[in-house]
Amino acid sequence: MLATFVKFTPVHVSFRPANLHLPQYLQRVDTARRLLLSSDRISCYSIRYKLLYSTIASSSRPTFSRIRGPRQQQLVSLHSQDRPKTYPTCQDRITNINALEGATKNTTQGVLPSAGDSPSATVVAGTKRRASSELLSSENRISKVRIEPISYGTSVFFARAKSTLAPTSTSQGTTPPASQEGTPDSSNEAGLRSMVIHLTEQEDKICSVLDEVAKRYEAKQGKKVQLRIAGGWVRDKLLGLSCHDLDVGLDTMMGYDFAVLVNEYMESLGHEKRTIAKIATNPEKSKHLETATMVVLGMPLDFVNLRSEVYDEGSRIPSEITFGTPSEDAYRRDITINALFYNIHTRSVEDFTGKGLEDLKNGYIRTPLEPFETFWQDPLRVMRCIRFAARFQFNIAEEAKQAILDPRIKQVLKTKISKERIGAELDKMIDDGAGRSTALGLIQELGLYDVVFAPPEVNDVAKGTTSVQGEIRSTEEAFKLVWIIEWLLKISHSSAGEEDDSIVYQGQVDEGQEKLLGQTRDLTWTNHLCPAIKTDIAPEIPHIPQVTVKEEPFPAKLGKRNLILAGMLYPYRDMSATVNKKIVPAGSWILRYGLKGRNLDIDIVTKLTESIKNIQEVVDRTLLTIPDNEEALREERASMGMVIRDIGFITVVGKKWPCAFLLGLGVELIPKFDQLKQGVMDGDVRAKIEKYNAFLTKAETYDIDHCFSWKYLVDGKELTQLLKIRPGPKITEFLQIVMRWQLMHPQSSKDECQDWILENSHLFQ
């Protein structure tokens, strides 16, 4: 016995043309419904809209327009015996049914056979038939839906390999192929991954608590409230990812009021009363509804009511926000894969746009409504499309790309969205851990580089900017550099036997990087390509005083972030601005005044970028092996140490000084990008990697990887007394001479250093 669950909403009947008789209309509607319900391959859907019949001829295709119906829903359970896996036949060819919403909607293209078609058209085992809606236009709101067969893929998620599944069309009496590229054979049932969310024990208990609170509220107040987990949690769980960000949407109640009921229920079970934080509305910060936050069974939950929004022309802030239906809330979201819901009461996924599950399977980023309208209402959604496409390695739908390329969208993104909000989205792209180069490539492809990384200008953005010098270089270099840096960072993780916990699910794999990793991981000539040092201060030199620096919890993570930022801003390396009579590098100007970045990031990125030339010079002078001559070894050690100190002596850099060397290596490899992208590494590439790895290896061998924190054996005050000279600007230069001697003689004491200074006083003139 197979149970099929169908949610119905009562529909209102309208007629077009006027001469269509009621019995004819009802017969056609009933035929459409029976056709859908007769298939054992549709597991869940709902009808929530009016049906407007648009044609009389029985051989033509009826069209139903999308108009919202009443909100009441009832659950109907249908039980049926196993049916033959064939397309059901009907009197009419039905190909357009409006907005069927369901938890198992996965599709390629197919055509329903007419009454004259052979009933032997079979469906491949392991496929699902579904009804999928596609919005045709924002003016008439007509949805076009077909009943279609689909096969799951075989990658990590429906095992999508490199590209999305190609549509498979079926014609009259034709059986879809049993196996094709990207589609598993029917015998490989174990390789199929069903659209099911598997709750953890903690999540299951939380859902049970929320369901029980809703039932108690209904029993006591006589009012029903439905709870749905919305957005990213649903998407990530379907992708097999862990997620601890639960946004609970309520259809008839404010979030804070329900959170109070949850608190009371938990107290009745003996749990400690929790604090409920109420976050008020703030439209200017894109916080349009009140949100209540509290911890339930150890997990933070956000409670917010579902909403419907109305926008005035020229404004990104909704002019009217009201309680909305789940469908209204879904359609006002940025992209379809973020518009999925998980019904806590039925424990099922709901796809009210009819596209979210399909796009999640096929790896598409598209908007629930017409793209131009979506981006015009809130231009920041452009950045979110890019971020999620890069994060999951999904493809942005062509219609969405064309809308983004519209000059009007670019202009409103530039003028209507604050720099802080754009900078916040960019931060998320960088911190997501995957697809940073993809994000930058999309920014460049969509003509947004000068919007996201707006160059210095003499305007009110940065008061005091009086002039701009130099010019921007090719933005394509930024993409190439970031792509190379991503590869180098992956080498450091694989060589160290670590996993990058920032990497998320990816629908596609960069074959070029994978090939390169196969040639560079776990090798002696790549084992020190890390963004931060991992050694402790060498015990052999305890007499050297150290600068006390606040220990960072994740220096490598911060280093990688700023390394990527430096790569993104590389085209501005020859550009600067004069601000308050001071020369400011263009990259620093963009981070400070354009993206409103943190001082920490600004200082690190500025130092990494300005160190590229010095690093390349010292690496070229450094031998691959340790010199046999003692004097040559001391000179090399001193030269290396002075460069490390120049980078790492800035407190915010510290242990992250190797990032500058990875940046320098990446810059040297830019001319080799085309072959690297194909996974080809020649002798020249290996030679460049070897010399940088040799420098980093020697720094550890020479015990100078921590020299950025060394104090002077003889400080400035002592130096002036020893040489009997007055303090002044020259003292800084003299201290550099002292430090160079310390690097050449790491075992020497303070007395020995003072004796050397007196013996070589001519160096301090």
Coordinates of N, CA and C in Angstrom, one line a residue, residues 204-402:
D204 N 15.5 16.7 16.2 CA 14.2 16.0 16.3 C 13.5 16.4 17.6
K205 N 14.2 16.5 18.7 CA 13.6 16.9 20.0 C 13.1 18.4 19.9
I206 N 13.9 19.2 19.2 CA 13.4 20.6 19.1 C 12.1 20.7 18.3
C207 N 12.0 20.0 17.2 CA 10.8 20.0 16.4 C 9.6 19.4 17.2
S208 N 9.9 18.4 18.0 CA 8.8 17.9 18.9 C 8.3 18.9 19.9
V209 N 9.3 19.6 20.5 CA 8.9 20.7 21.5 C 8.0 21.7 20.8
L210 N 8.5 22.2 19.6 CA 7.7 23.3 19.0 C 6.4 22.8 18.5
D211 N 6.3 21.6 18.1 CA 5.0 21.0 17.6 C 4.0 20.9 18.8
E212 N 4.6 20.5 20.0 CA 3.7 20.3 21.1 C 3.2 21.7 21.7
V213 N 4.1 22.7 21.6 CA 3.7 24.0 22.0 C 2.6 24.6 21.1
A214 N 2.7 24.3 19.8 CA 1.7 24.8 18.9 C 0.3 24.1 19.2
K215 N 0.4 22.8 19.5 CA -0.8 22.0 19.8 C -1.5 22.5 21.1
R216 N -0.7 22.8 22.1 CA -1.2 23.3 23.4 C -1.9 24.7 23.2
Y217 N -1.2 25.5 22.3 CA -1.8 26.8 22.1 C -3.1 26.7 21.4
E218 N -3.2 25.8 20.4 CA -4.5 25.6 19.7 C -5.6 25.1 20.6
A219 N -5.2 24.2 21.5 CA -6.2 23.6 22.4 C -6.7 24.6 23.4
K220 N -5.8 25.5 23.8 CA -6.2 26.5 24.8 C -6.8 27.7 24.2
Q221 N -6.3 28.2 23.1 CA -6.8 29.5 22.6 C -7.8 29.3 21.4
G222 N -7.9 28.1 20.9 CA -8.7 27.8 19.7 C -8.2 28.4 18.5
K223 N -7.0 28.8 18.5 CA -6.3 29.4 17.3 C -5.2 28.5 16.8
K224 N -5.0 28.4 15.5 CA -4.0 27.5 15.0 C -2.8 28.3 14.5
V225 N -1.6 27.8 14.8 CA -0.4 28.4 14.3 C 0.5 27.3 13.8
Q226 N 1.0 27.5 12.6 CA 1.8 26.5 11.9 C 3.3 27.0 11.9
L227 N 4.2 26.1 12.2 CA 5.6 26.4 12.3 C 6.4 25.8 11.1
R228 N 7.3 26.6 10.5 CA 8.1 26.1 9.5 C 9.5 26.6 9.7
I229 N 10.5 25.7 9.5 CA 11.9 26.1 9.5 C 12.2 26.6 8.1
A230 N 12.7 27.8 8.0 CA 12.9 28.4 6.6 C 14.3 28.6 6.2
G231 N 14.5 28.7 4.9 CA 15.7 29.2 4.3 C 16.9 28.3 4.4
G232 N 18.0 28.8 4.8 CA 19.3 28.1 4.7 C 19.4 26.8 5.4
W233 N 18.8 26.6 6.5 CA 18.8 25.3 7.2 C 18.3 24.2 6.3
V234 N 17.1 24.5 5.6 CA 16.5 23.5 4.8 C 17.4 23.1 3.6
R235 N 18.0 24.2 3.0 CA 18.9 24.0 1.9 C 20.1 23.2 2.3
D236 N 20.7 23.5 3.4 CA 21.9 22.8 3.8 C 21.7 21.4 4.2
K237 N 20.6 21.2 4.8 CA 20.3 19.8 5.2 C 20.0 18.9 4.0
L238 N 19.4 19.5 3.0 CA 19.2 18.7 1.8 C 20.5 18.4 1.0
L239 N 21.5 19.3 1.2 CA 22.8 19.1 0.7 C 23.7 18.2 1.5
G240 N 23.1 17.7 2.6 CA 23.9 16.9 3.5 C 24.9 17.6 4.4
L241 N 24.6 18.9 4.6 CA 25.5 19.7 5.4 C 24.9 19.9 6.8
S242 N 25.8 20.1 7.8 CA 25.2 20.4 9.1 C 24.9 21.9 9.1
C243 N 23.9 22.3 9.9 CA 23.6 23.7 10.0 C 23.0 23.9 11.4
H244 N 23.4 25.0 12.0 CA 23.0 25.3 13.4 C 22.3 26.7 13.4
D245 N 21.8 27.1 12.3 CA 21.1 28.4 12.2 C 19.6 28.1 11.9
L246 N 18.8 28.0 12.9 CA 17.4 27.7 12.7 C 16.5 28.9 12.7
D247 N 15.9 29.3 11.6 CA 14.9 30.3 11.6 C 13.5 29.7 11.5
V248 N 12.7 30.0 12.5 CA 11.4 29.4 12.6 C 10.3 30.4 12.2
G249 N 9.6 30.1 11.1 CA 8.6 31.1 10.6 C 7.2 30.7 11.1
L250 N 6.4 31.7 11.6 CA 5.1 31.5 12.1 C 4.1 32.2 11.2
D251 N 2.9 31.6 10.9 CA 2.0 32.2 9.9 C 1.0 33.1 10.5
T252 N 0.7 32.9 11.8 CA -0.4 33.8 12.4 C 0.0 34.4 13.8
M253 N 1.3 34.5 14.1 CA 1.6 34.9 15.4 C 3.0 35.5 15.4
M254 N 3.2 36.5 16.3 CA 4.5 37.2 16.3 C 5.5 36.2 17.0
G255 N 6.8 36.4 16.6 CA 7.8 35.5 17.0 C 8.0 35.5 18.5
Y256 N 8.0 36.7 19.1 CA 8.3 36.9 20.5 C 7.2 36.2 21.4
D257 N 5.9 36.4 20.9 CA 4.8 35.8 21.7 C 4.9 34.3 21.7
F258 N 5.3 33.7 20.6 CA 5.5 32.2 20.6 C 6.7 31.8 21.4
A259 N 7.8 32.6 21.4 CA 9.0 32.2 22.2 C 8.6 32.2 23.6
V260 N 7.7 33.1 24.1 CA 7.3 33.1 25.5 C 6.6 31.8 25.8
L261 N 5.8 31.3 24.9 CA 5.1 30.0 25.1 C 6.0 28.9 25.2
V262 N 7.1 28.9 24.4 CA 8.1 27.9 24.4 C 8.8 27.9 25.7
N263 N 9.1 29.1 26.2 CA 9.8 29.2 27.5 C 8.9 28.6 28.6
E264 N 7.7 28.9 28.6 CA 6.8 28.4 29.6 C 6.7 26.9 29.6
Y265 N 6.6 26.4 28.4 CA 6.5 24.9 28.2 C 7.8 24.2 28.7
M266 N 8.9 24.8 28.4 CA 10.2 24.2 28.8 C 10.3 24.2 30.3
E267 N 9.9 25.3 30.9 CA 9.9 25.4 32.4 C 9.0 24.3 33.0
S268 N 7.9 24.1 32.4 CA 7.0 23.0 32.9 C 7.6 21.7 32.9
L269 N 8.6 21.5 32.0 CA 9.3 20.2 31.9 C 10.5 20.2 32.8
G270 N 10.8 21.2 33.6 CA 11.9 21.3 34.5 C 13.1 21.9 33.9
H271 N 13.1 22.5 32.8 CA 14.2 23.2 32.2 C 14.3 24.6 32.8
E272 N 15.5 25.1 32.7 CA 15.8 26.5 33.2 C 15.2 27.5 32.3
K273 N 14.6 28.5 32.8 CA 14.0 29.6 32.0 C 15.1 30.3 31.2
R274 N 14.9 30.5 29.9 CA 15.9 31.1 29.1 C 15.5 32.6 28.8
T275 N 16.6 33.3 28.5 CA 16.4 34.7 28.1 C 15.9 34.8 26.7
I276 N 15.0 35.6 26.4 CA 14.5 35.9 25.0 C 14.9 37.2 24.6
A277 N 15.7 37.3 23.5 CA 16.1 38.6 23.0 C 15.2 39.0 21.9
K278 N 14.7 40.2 22.0 CA 13.8 40.7 21.0 C 14.6 41.7 20.1
I279 N 14.7 41.4 18.8 CA 15.4 42.3 17.9 C 14.3 43.1 17.1
A280 N 14.3 44.4 17.4 CA 13.3 45.2 16.8 C 13.5 45.4 15.3
T281 N 12.5 45.9 14.6 CA 12.6 46.2 13.2 C 13.5 47.4 13.0
N282 N 14.2 47.3 11.9 CA 15.2 48.3 11.4 C 15.3 48.3 9.9
P283 N 14.4 48.9 9.2 CA 14.4 48.8 7.7 C 15.7 49.2 7.1
E284 N 16.3 50.2 7.7 CA 17.6 50.7 7.1 C 18.7 49.7 7.1
K285 N 18.6 48.7 8.0 CA 19.5 47.6 8.1 C 19.0 46.3 7.6
S286 N 17.9 46.5 6.8 CA 17.2 45.3 6.2 C 16.6 44.4 7.2
K287 N 16.3 44.9 8.4 CA 15.6 44.1 9.4 C 14.1 44.6 9.4
H288 N 13.3 43.9 8.6 CA 12.0 44.4 8.4 C 10.9 43.9 9.4
L289 N 11.2 42.9 10.1 CA 10.3 42.3 11.0 C 11.0 42.0 12.4
E290 N 10.1 42.1 13.4 CA 10.6 41.8 14.7 C 11.0 40.4 14.8
T291 N 12.1 40.1 15.5 CA 12.6 38.7 15.6 C 12.9 38.4 17.1
A292 N 12.5 37.2 17.5 CA 12.8 36.8 18.9 C 13.8 35.7 18.8
T293 N 14.9 35.8 19.6 CA 15.9 34.8 19.6 C 16.0 34.2 21.0
M294 N 16.1 32.8 21.1 CA 16.3 32.2 22.4 C 17.0 30.8 22.1
V295 N 17.5 30.2 23.2 CA 18.1 28.9 23.1 C 17.2 27.8 23.5
V296 N 17.0 26.8 22.7 CA 16.1 25.7 23.0 C 16.9 24.4 22.9
L297 N 17.0 23.7 24.0 CA 17.8 22.5 24.1 C 19.2 22.6 23.5
G298 N 19.8 23.7 23.8 CA 21.2 23.9 23.4 C 21.4 24.5 22.1
M299 N 20.3 24.8 21.3 CA 20.5 25.4 20.0 C 19.8 26.7 19.9
P300 N 20.4 27.8 19.4 CA 19.8 29.1 19.2 C 18.7 29.0 18.1
L301 N 17.6 29.6 18.4 CA 16.5 29.6 17.4 C 16.0 31.1 17.2
D302 N 15.7 31.4 16.0 CA 15.1 32.7 15.7 C 13.6 32.5 15.3
F303 N 12.7 33.2 16.0 CA 11.3 33.1 15.7 C 10.9 34.4 15.0
V304 N 10.2 34.3 13.9 CA 9.8 35.4 13.1 C 8.5 35.0 12.3
N305 N 7.6 36.0 12.2 CA 6.4 35.6 11.4 C 6.6 35.7 9.9
L306 N 6.0 34.9 9.2 CA 6.0 34.9 7.7 C 5.5 36.3 7.3
R307 N 6.0 36.8 6.1 CA 5.6 38.1 5.7 C 5.4 38.2 4.2
S308 N 4.6 39.2 3.9 CA 4.4 39.7 2.5 C 4.9 41.1 2.4
E309 N 5.5 41.5 1.4 CA 6.1 42.8 1.2 C 5.6 43.5 0.0
V310 N 5.4 44.8 0.1 CA 5.1 45.7 -1.0 C 6.1 46.8 -1.1
Y311 N 6.7 47.0 -2.3 CA 7.7 48.0 -2.5 C 7.2 49.1 -3.4
D312 N 7.6 50.3 -3.0 CA 7.3 51.5 -3.8 C 8.4 51.6 -4.9
E313 N 8.1 52.2 -6.0 CA 9.1 52.3 -7.1 C 10.3 53.2 -6.6
G314 N 11.5 52.7 -6.8 CA 12.7 53.5 -6.5 C 13.1 53.3 -5.0
S315 N 12.5 52.4 -4.3 CA 12.9 52.2 -2.9 C 13.1 50.7 -2.7
R316 N 14.2 50.4 -2.0 CA 14.5 49.0 -1.6 C 13.9 48.6 -0.3
I317 N 13.3 49.6 0.4 CA 12.6 49.3 1.7 C 11.2 49.1 1.5
P318 N 10.6 48.0 1.9 CA 9.2 47.7 1.7 C 8.3 48.9 2.3
S319 N 7.3 49.3 1.5 CA 6.4 50.3 2.0 C 5.3 49.7 2.9
E320 N 5.1 48.4 2.7 CA 4.0 47.7 3.5 C 4.5 46.3 3.8
I321 N 4.4 45.9 5.0 CA 4.8 44.5 5.4 C 3.6 44.0 6.3
T322 N 3.1 42.8 5.9 CA 2.0 42.2 6.6 C 2.3 40.8 6.8
F323 N 1.5 40.2 7.7 CA 1.5 38.7 7.8 C 1.3 38.1 6.4
G324 N 2.0 37.1 6.1 CA 1.9 36.5 4.8 C 1.7 35.0 4.9
T325 N 1.3 34.4 3.8 CA 1.2 33.0 3.7 C 2.6 32.4 3.4
P326 N 2.8 31.1 3.6 CA 4.1 30.6 3.3 C 4.5 30.8 1.8
S327 N 3.5 30.8 0.9 CA 3.7 31.0 -0.5 C 4.2 32.5 -0.7
E328 N 3.6 33.4 -0.1 CA 4.0 34.8 -0.2 C 5.3 35.0 0.3
D329 N 5.6 34.4 1.5 CA 6.9 34.6 2.1 C 8.0 33.9 1.2
A330 N 7.7 32.8 0.6 CA 8.7 32.2 -0.3 C 9.0 33.0 -1.5
Y331 N 8.0 33.6 -2.1 CA 8.2 34.3 -3.4 C 8.9 35.7 -3.1
R332 N 8.9 36.2 -1.9 CA 9.6 37.4 -1.7 C 11.1 37.2 -1.4
R333 N 11.5 36.0 -1.3 CA 12.9 35.7 -1.0 C 13.8 35.9 -2.2
D334 N 15.1 35.8 -1.9 CA 16.1 36.2 -2.9 C 16.2 35.2 -4.0
I335 N 16.4 33.9 -3.7 CA 16.6 32.8 -4.7 C 15.8 31.6 -4.3
T336 N 15.5 30.8 -5.2 CA 14.6 29.7 -5.0 C 15.1 28.6 -4.0
I337 N 16.4 28.4 -4.0 CA 17.0 27.4 -3.1 C 16.9 27.9 -1.6
N338 N 16.7 29.2 -1.4 CA 16.6 29.7 -0.1 C 15.1 29.9 0.3
A339 N 14.2 29.5 -0.6 CA 12.8 29.7 -0.4 C 12.1 28.4 0.0
L340 N 12.9 27.4 0.5 CA 12.3 26.1 0.9 C 11.9 26.2 2.4
F341 N 10.9 25.4 2.7 CA 10.4 25.3 4.1 C 10.5 23.9 4.6
Y342 N 10.6 23.7 5.9 CA 10.5 22.4 6.5 C 9.3 22.5 7.5
N343 N 8.2 21.8 7.2 CA 7.0 21.9 8.0 C 7.3 21.0 9.3
I344 N 7.3 21.7 10.4 CA 7.6 21.0 11.7 C 6.5 20.0 12.0
H345 N 5.3 20.2 11.7 CA 4.2 19.4 12.1 C 4.1 18.1 11.2
T346 N 4.3 18.3 9.9 CA 4.2 17.1 9.0 C 5.6 16.5 8.7
R347 N 6.7 17.2 9.2 CA 8.0 16.7 9.0 C 8.3 16.5 7.5
S348 N 8.0 17.5 6.7 CA 8.2 17.4 5.3 C 8.7 18.7 4.7
V349 N 9.4 18.6 3.6 CA 9.9 19.8 2.9 C 8.8 20.4 2.0
E350 N 8.7 21.7 2.0 CA 7.7 22.4 1.2 C 8.3 23.3 0.2
D351 N 8.0 23.2 -1.0 CA 8.6 24.1 -2.1 C 7.5 24.9 -2.7
F352 N 7.2 26.1 -2.2 CA 6.0 26.8 -2.6 C 6.3 27.5 -3.9
T353 N 7.5 27.7 -4.3 CA 7.8 28.3 -5.6 C 7.8 27.3 -6.7
G354 N 7.8 26.0 -6.4 CA 7.8 24.9 -7.4 C 9.2 24.8 -8.1
K355 N 10.2 25.5 -7.7 CA 11.4 25.5 -8.4 C 12.6 25.2 -7.5
G356 N 12.5 25.4 -6.2 CA 13.6 25.3 -5.3 C 14.3 24.0 -5.3
L357 N 13.5 22.9 -5.2 CA 14.1 21.6 -5.1 C 14.7 21.2 -6.4
E358 N 14.1 21.6 -7.5 CA 14.6 21.3 -8.8 C 16.0 22.1 -9.0
D359 N 16.0 23.3 -8.6 CA 17.2 24.1 -8.8 C 18.3 23.6 -7.9
L360 N 17.9 23.1 -6.7 CA 18.9 22.6 -5.8 C 19.6 21.3 -6.4
K361 N 18.8 20.5 -7.0 CA 19.3 19.3 -7.6 C 20.1 19.6 -8.8
N362 N 19.6 20.5 -9.7 CA 20.3 20.8 -10.9 C 21.4 21.8 -10.8
G363 N 21.5 22.4 -9.6 CA 22.6 23.4 -9.4 C 22.4 24.7 -10.1
Y364 N 21.2 25.3 -9.9 CA 20.9 26.6 -10.5 C 20.6 27.6 -9.4
I365 N 21.0 28.8 -9.7 CA 20.6 30.0 -8.9 C 19.7 30.8 -9.7
R366 N 18.4 30.9 -9.3 CA 17.4 31.7 -9.9 C 16.5 32.4 -8.9
T367 N 15.8 33.4 -9.3 CA 14.9 34.1 -8.4 C 13.5 33.6 -8.5
P368 N 12.8 33.6 -7.4 CA 11.4 33.1 -7.4 C 10.5 33.9 -8.4
L369 N 10.7 35.2 -8.4 CA 9.9 36.1 -9.3 C 10.8 36.5 -10.4
E370 N 10.3 37.4 -11.2 CA 11.0 37.9 -12.4 C 12.3 38.6 -11.9
P371 N 13.5 38.2 -12.5 CA 14.8 38.7 -11.9 C 14.9 40.2 -11.8
F372 N 14.5 40.9 -12.9 CA 14.7 42.4 -12.8 C 13.9 43.0 -11.7
E373 N 12.7 42.5 -11.5 CA 11.9 43.0 -10.4 C 12.5 42.7 -9.1
T374 N 13.0 41.5 -8.9 CA 13.7 41.0 -7.7 C 14.9 41.9 -7.3
F375 N 15.7 42.1 -8.3 CA 16.9 42.9 -8.1 C 16.6 44.4 -7.9
W376 N 15.6 44.8 -8.6 CA 15.2 46.3 -8.5 C 14.7 46.6 -7.1
Q377 N 14.0 45.6 -6.5 CA 13.4 45.8 -5.2 C 14.5 45.9 -4.2
D378 N 15.5 45.0 -4.3 CA 16.7 45.0 -3.4 C 17.9 44.6 -4.2
P379 N 18.7 45.5 -4.6 CA 19.8 45.3 -5.5 C 20.9 44.4 -4.8
L380 N 20.9 44.3 -3.4 CA 21.9 43.5 -2.8 C 21.7 42.0 -3.1
R381 N 20.5 41.7 -3.6 CA 20.3 40.3 -4.0 C 21.2 39.8 -5.1
V382 N 21.7 40.8 -5.9 CA 22.7 40.5 -6.9 C 23.9 39.9 -6.2
M383 N 24.4 40.5 -5.2 CA 25.6 40.0 -4.5 C 25.3 38.6 -3.8
R384 N 24.1 38.4 -3.4 CA 23.7 37.1 -2.8 C 23.6 36.0 -3.8
C385 N 23.2 36.3 -5.0 CA 23.2 35.3 -6.1 C 24.6 34.9 -6.4
I386 N 25.5 35.9 -6.5 CA 26.9 35.6 -6.7 C 27.5 34.7 -5.6
R387 N 27.2 35.1 -4.4 CA 27.8 34.4 -3.2 C 27.3 32.9 -3.2
F388 N 26.1 32.7 -3.4 CA 25.6 31.3 -3.3 C 26.0 30.5 -4.5
A389 N 26.1 31.1 -5.7 CA 26.6 30.4 -6.9 C 28.1 30.0 -6.7
A390 N 28.8 30.9 -6.0 CA 30.2 30.6 -5.8 C 30.4 29.6 -4.7
R391 N 29.6 29.7 -3.6 CA 29.7 28.8 -2.5 C 29.4 27.4 -2.9
F392 N 28.4 27.1 -3.6 CA 28.0 25.8 -4.0 C 28.5 25.4 -5.4
Q393 N 29.1 26.3 -6.1 CA 29.5 26.1 -7.5 C 28.3 25.8 -8.4
F394 N 27.3 26.5 -8.2 CA 26.1 26.4 -9.0 C 26.1 27.4 -10.1
N395 N 25.2 27.3 -11.1 CA 25.2 28.2 -12.2 C 24.0 29.2 -12.1
I396 N 24.3 30.4 -12.3 CA 23.3 31.5 -12.3 C 22.5 31.4 -13.5
A397 N 21.1 31.3 -13.4 CA 20.3 31.2 -14.6 C 20.5 32.3 -15.5
E398 N 20.3 32.0 -16.8 CA 20.6 33.0 -17.8 C 19.8 34.3 -17.7
E399 N 18.5 34.1 -17.4 CA 17.6 35.3 -17.2 C 18.0 36.1 -16.1
A400 N 18.6 35.5 -15.0 CA 19.1 36.3 -13.9 C 20.4 37.1 -14.3
K401 N 21.2 36.4 -15.0 CA 22.4 37.1 -15.5 C 22.1 38.3 -16.4
Q402 N 21.1 38.1 -17.3 CA 20.8 39.3 -18.1 C 20.2 40.4 -17.3

